[in-house]
Amino acid sequence: MPYTEAELIPLSALQHLLFCPRQAALIHVEQLWAENRLTVEGMHLHRRAHEATDELRGDTRIVRGLALRSLAHGLVGMADIVEFTPNDETRATTLRTTPLRGLFQAVKAEPAAWQVTPVEYKRGKPKSDESDRVQLCAQTLCLEEMLMVKIAEGSLFYGKRKRRTRVLFDAELRATTVAAAERFHQLFSSGVTPPAVYSAKCDNCSLISLCLPKIAGRGLAQQFLNRQFSLALSMEAPRSDPDDHEESA
Amino acid sequence: MKQHLNTLFVTTEGTYLAKDGMAVAVRMEKKTRLRIPLHNLDGIVCFGRVGVSPSLMAICGESGVTISMTDAHGRFRAAIIGYSPGNVLLRRTQYRVADDPSKSCEIARIMVAAKLANCRAVLLRAARDSRVESRRSTLTTAARRLVTNLEAARACDSLERLRGIEGEGASTYFEAFSAMVNVPEDAFQFTSRSRRPPLDPLNALLSFLYALLAHDARSACEAAGLDAAVGFLHRDRPGRPGLALDLMEEFRPFLADRLALSLINRRQISASGFTTSPTGAVNMNDATRKTLLKAYQVRKQKTMLHPFLQEKTSVGIMIHLQARLLARHLRGDVDAYPAFVWR
Ligand code: SF4
């Protein structure tokens, strides 16, 4: 059953979900957000990618910042870059002379005559997980639905490497992406934030100071309080005192 | 989340704050006297007649900088806080708990117990530092009586009784307060808490510090996605930030009271820095207010170890961390609210 507009979830949520379901819930369900150096850099890169419009380079129309959505999968977002390349000379003329809107119509009318390729910019280097590929694939699902095309491959451009990595949208990647979207919809409608499980990736997580993974989900607070109060009751005077040293934060 | 906690205090009446790019321009007599980048700021507190441009309000709202407007004595009048779309689920939970007396009491009794423990710590610390035997015994006697209150608070399962225990503890504490003042000046002798208006310099100091602390507690609640108006210990009253007041309790003795005492005992503030109005209300003069604001900022920058999180942090951030821990407890991540107990 298709989703309604109100139910659409941002494409980036899938990446959050694959990185850590709790992170996805903290950001999208609880709407907490912490900026750190990495997210800020990412925003800059994206702003540059999204500010530009379309441009012609040889026989390819490069469209930047295209708004995307899929009602079938309940997704909404934006593509950094989508490249349109015609399969023959007549279409090449259409490509050069038609305004963007007309171009989309031409693609819809004859999907087989065009090659549509999404390209996503990522800071840093390829991740070990498949979240970047899933995000690109999710963009592809949107593009396919909007333009009624079939897209076989796209690419990821990593800031550190400065070159493109091909991504094939095979059945497996598509299934992973669709499943992630479904999982996210479930998480979102449940409103329940999964418990934290502290692991190495937490140290790179921009939400660590809001998530508090080391303490969350463990029945420690009551014990802690009991100990604090009994120590406080047995002390002669507090030991720690910020007035004792002139160190400042 | 901002980690620097710099607050811009604007104490000169007639000042106008405007947006200048991504910075605040502080204008006096139509001249820009100061320019502070917004990313360095956590909050702006305007005392008395201070103007703020609409575009500055907008950008502060967007970048998470709270603007508080208070009267000349630091009493809260209004705040400008950005739209926080988030956390409707957290807020609903907060309201549900606030509506449930027994759940509210579970949180409130921890807050009261922590406050009493921290009052006791302030007394004990002063007793240790005091060279006058009679004062020492006043302080240790009061500290001993607080143990009874504290234990009663921890076992208490009625909000009504808890508020009574809290009141008893507070009077025990404030009755001994004068014994912590080590200067001979009569002006700093303290009989009881008077707030509206403060009737002596020490009360004026405490009221002002509590107002600053309330501003910080309010920002911390908002930043953690909580509704600062709906408390567990403090009953709802229009215009009163119940939850911010709840959150303040554990910090009052440690952050505000100790600061007031050390400013007096180190003679950084003296009786001549106060004026008495014909109605008996005591006010600080500008120089005293500035000394106080500066000392408060400095105290917030001091580092310490967060006892529960076991992380080094600043005193100012501590308030934010407690607000987050409270939010995490409400969301079911932590089994109890781990209040800050000074040891
Ligand atoms: S800190 Fe760890 S558990 Fe928490 S959201 Fe980040 S990755 Fe997930």
PDB file of N, CA and C and ligand atoms in Angstrom, chain A residues 19-24 26 195-199 201-213, ligand 1:
ATOM      1  N   PHE A  19      23.405   2.743  10.451  1.00  0.00           N
ATOM      2  CA  PHE A  19      24.533   2.993  11.353  1.00  0.00           C
ATOM      3  C   PHE A  19      24.163   2.513  12.753  1.00  0.00           C
ATOM      4  N   CYS A  20      22.996   2.915  13.200  1.00  0.00           N
ATOM      5  CA  CYS A  20      22.544   2.515  14.530  1.00  0.00           C
ATOM      6  C   CYS A  20      21.062   2.866  14.661  1.00  0.00           C
ATOM      7  N   PRO A  21      20.214   1.878  14.933  1.00  0.00           N
ATOM      8  CA  PRO A  21      18.774   2.147  15.032  1.00  0.00           C
ATOM      9  C   PRO A  21      18.453   3.169  16.118  1.00  0.00           C
ATOM     10  N   ARG A  22      19.239   3.142  17.184  1.00  0.00           N
ATOM     11  CA  ARG A  22      18.976   4.117  18.247  1.00  0.00           C
ATOM     12  C   ARG A  22      19.271   5.539  17.746  1.00  0.00           C
ATOM     13  N   GLN A  23      20.347   5.676  16.983  1.00  0.00           N
ATOM     14  CA  GLN A  23      20.660   6.987  16.438  1.00  0.00           C
ATOM     15  C   GLN A  23      19.499   7.480  15.573  1.00  0.00           C
ATOM     16  N   ALA A  24      18.995   6.577  14.722  1.00  0.00           N
ATOM     17  CA  ALA A  24      17.879   6.961  13.859  1.00  0.00           C
ATOM     18  C   ALA A  24      16.693   7.419  14.693  1.00  0.00           C
ATOM     19  N   LEU A  26      16.783   8.613  17.836  1.00  0.00           N
ATOM     20  CA  LEU A  26      17.081   9.863  18.546  1.00  0.00           C
ATOM     21  C   LEU A  26      16.926  11.057  17.614  1.00  0.00           C
ATOM     22  N   PRO A 195      17.022   0.552  23.006  1.00  0.00           N
ATOM     23  CA  PRO A 195      18.042   0.784  24.034  1.00  0.00           C
ATOM     24  C   PRO A 195      19.430   0.932  23.420  1.00  0.00           C
ATOM     25  N   ALA A 196      20.287   1.614  24.136  1.00  0.00           N
ATOM     26  CA  ALA A 196      21.651   1.810  23.648  1.00  0.00           C
ATOM     27  C   ALA A 196      22.485   0.568  23.911  1.00  0.00           C
ATOM     28  N   VAL A 197      23.347   0.289  22.953  1.00  0.00           N
ATOM     29  CA  VAL A 197      24.335  -0.764  23.171  1.00  0.00           C
ATOM     30  C   VAL A 197      25.671  -0.106  22.855  1.00  0.00           C
ATOM     31  N   TYR A 198      26.483   0.075  23.882  1.00  0.00           N
ATOM     32  CA  TYR A 198      27.731   0.777  23.651  1.00  0.00           C
ATOM     33  C   TYR A 198      28.682  -0.082  22.830  1.00  0.00           C
ATOM     34  N   SER A 199      29.234   0.529  21.759  1.00  0.00           N
ATOM     35  CA  SER A 199      30.233  -0.182  20.960  1.00  0.00           C
ATOM     36  C   SER A 199      31.201   0.849  20.401  1.00  0.00           C
ATOM     37  N   LYS A 201      31.616   2.098  17.584  1.00  0.00           N
ATOM     38  CA  LYS A 201      31.106   3.132  16.682  1.00  0.00           C
ATOM     39  C   LYS A 201      30.523   4.324  17.430  1.00  0.00           C
ATOM     40  N   CYS A 202      30.159   4.101  18.689  1.00  0.00           N
ATOM     41  CA  CYS A 202      29.614   5.210  19.489  1.00  0.00           C
ATOM     42  C   CYS A 202      30.595   6.375  19.557  1.00  0.00           C
ATOM     43  N   ASP A 203      31.880   6.060  19.556  1.00  0.00           N
ATOM     44  CA  ASP A 203      32.859   7.131  19.674  1.00  0.00           C
ATOM     45  C   ASP A 203      32.892   8.042  18.456  1.00  0.00           C
ATOM     46  N   ASN A 204      32.364   7.580  17.336  1.00  0.00           N
ATOM     47  CA  ASN A 204      32.273   8.432  16.154  1.00  0.00           C
ATOM     48  C   ASN A 204      30.874   8.977  15.945  1.00  0.00           C
ATOM     49  N   CYS A 205      30.016   8.761  16.916  1.00  0.00           N
ATOM     50  CA  CYS A 205      28.610   9.111  16.726  1.00  0.00           C
ATOM     51  C   CYS A 205      28.372  10.530  17.215  1.00  0.00           C
ATOM     52  N   SER A 206      27.726  11.318  16.364  1.00  0.00           N
ATOM     53  CA  SER A 206      27.514  12.716  16.735  1.00  0.00           C
ATOM     54  C   SER A 206      26.511  12.864  17.875  1.00  0.00           C
ATOM     55  N   LEU A 207      25.822  11.804  18.188  1.00  0.00           N
ATOM     56  CA  LEU A 207      24.805  11.912  19.227  1.00  0.00           C
ATOM     57  C   LEU A 207      25.247  11.339  20.567  1.00  0.00           C
ATOM     58  N   ILE A 208      26.517  10.993  20.664  1.00  0.00           N
ATOM     59  CA  ILE A 208      26.935  10.279  21.875  1.00  0.00           C
ATOM     60  C   ILE A 208      26.598  11.048  23.150  1.00  0.00           C
ATOM     61  N   SER A 209      26.734  12.375  23.112  1.00  0.00           N
ATOM     62  CA  SER A 209      26.512  13.117  24.359  1.00  0.00           C
ATOM     63  C   SER A 209      25.024  13.258  24.687  1.00  0.00           C
ATOM     64  N   LEU A 210      24.171  12.991  23.728  1.00  0.00           N
ATOM     65  CA  LEU A 210      22.735  12.992  24.020  1.00  0.00           C
ATOM     66  C   LEU A 210      22.240  11.584  24.302  1.00  0.00           C
ATOM     67  N   CYS A 211      22.896  10.620  23.674  1.00  0.00           N
ATOM     68  CA  CYS A 211      22.467   9.223  23.790  1.00  0.00           C
ATOM     69  C   CYS A 211      22.906   8.627  25.118  1.00  0.00           C
ATOM     70  N   LEU A 212      24.093   9.014  25.555  1.00  0.00           N
ATOM     71  CA  LEU A 212      24.678   8.490  26.793  1.00  0.00           C
ATOM     72  C   LEU A 212      24.679   6.954  26.797  1.00  0.00           C
ATOM     73  N   PRO A 213      25.298   6.345  25.794  1.00  0.00           N
ATOM     74  CA  PRO A 213      25.185   4.891  25.635  1.00  0.00           C
ATOM     75  C   PRO A 213      25.792   4.094  26.780  1.00  0.00           C
TER      76      PRO A 213
HETATM   77  S1  SF4 C   1      26.135   6.698  20.775  1.00  0.00           S
HETATM   78 FE1  SF4 C   1      26.173   4.572  20.066  1.00  0.00          FE
HETATM   79  S2  SF4 C   1      24.215   3.703  20.701  1.00  0.00           S
HETATM   80 FE2  SF4 C   1      24.044   5.916  20.873  1.00  0.00          FE
HETATM   81  S3  SF4 C   1      23.150   6.547  18.951  1.00  0.00           S
HETATM   82 FE3  SF4 C   1      25.331   6.720  18.709  1.00  0.00          FE
HETATM   83  S4  SF4 C   1      26.008   4.783  17.885  1.00  0.00           S
HETATM   84 FE4  SF4 C   1      23.933   4.459  18.637  1.00  0.00          FE
END
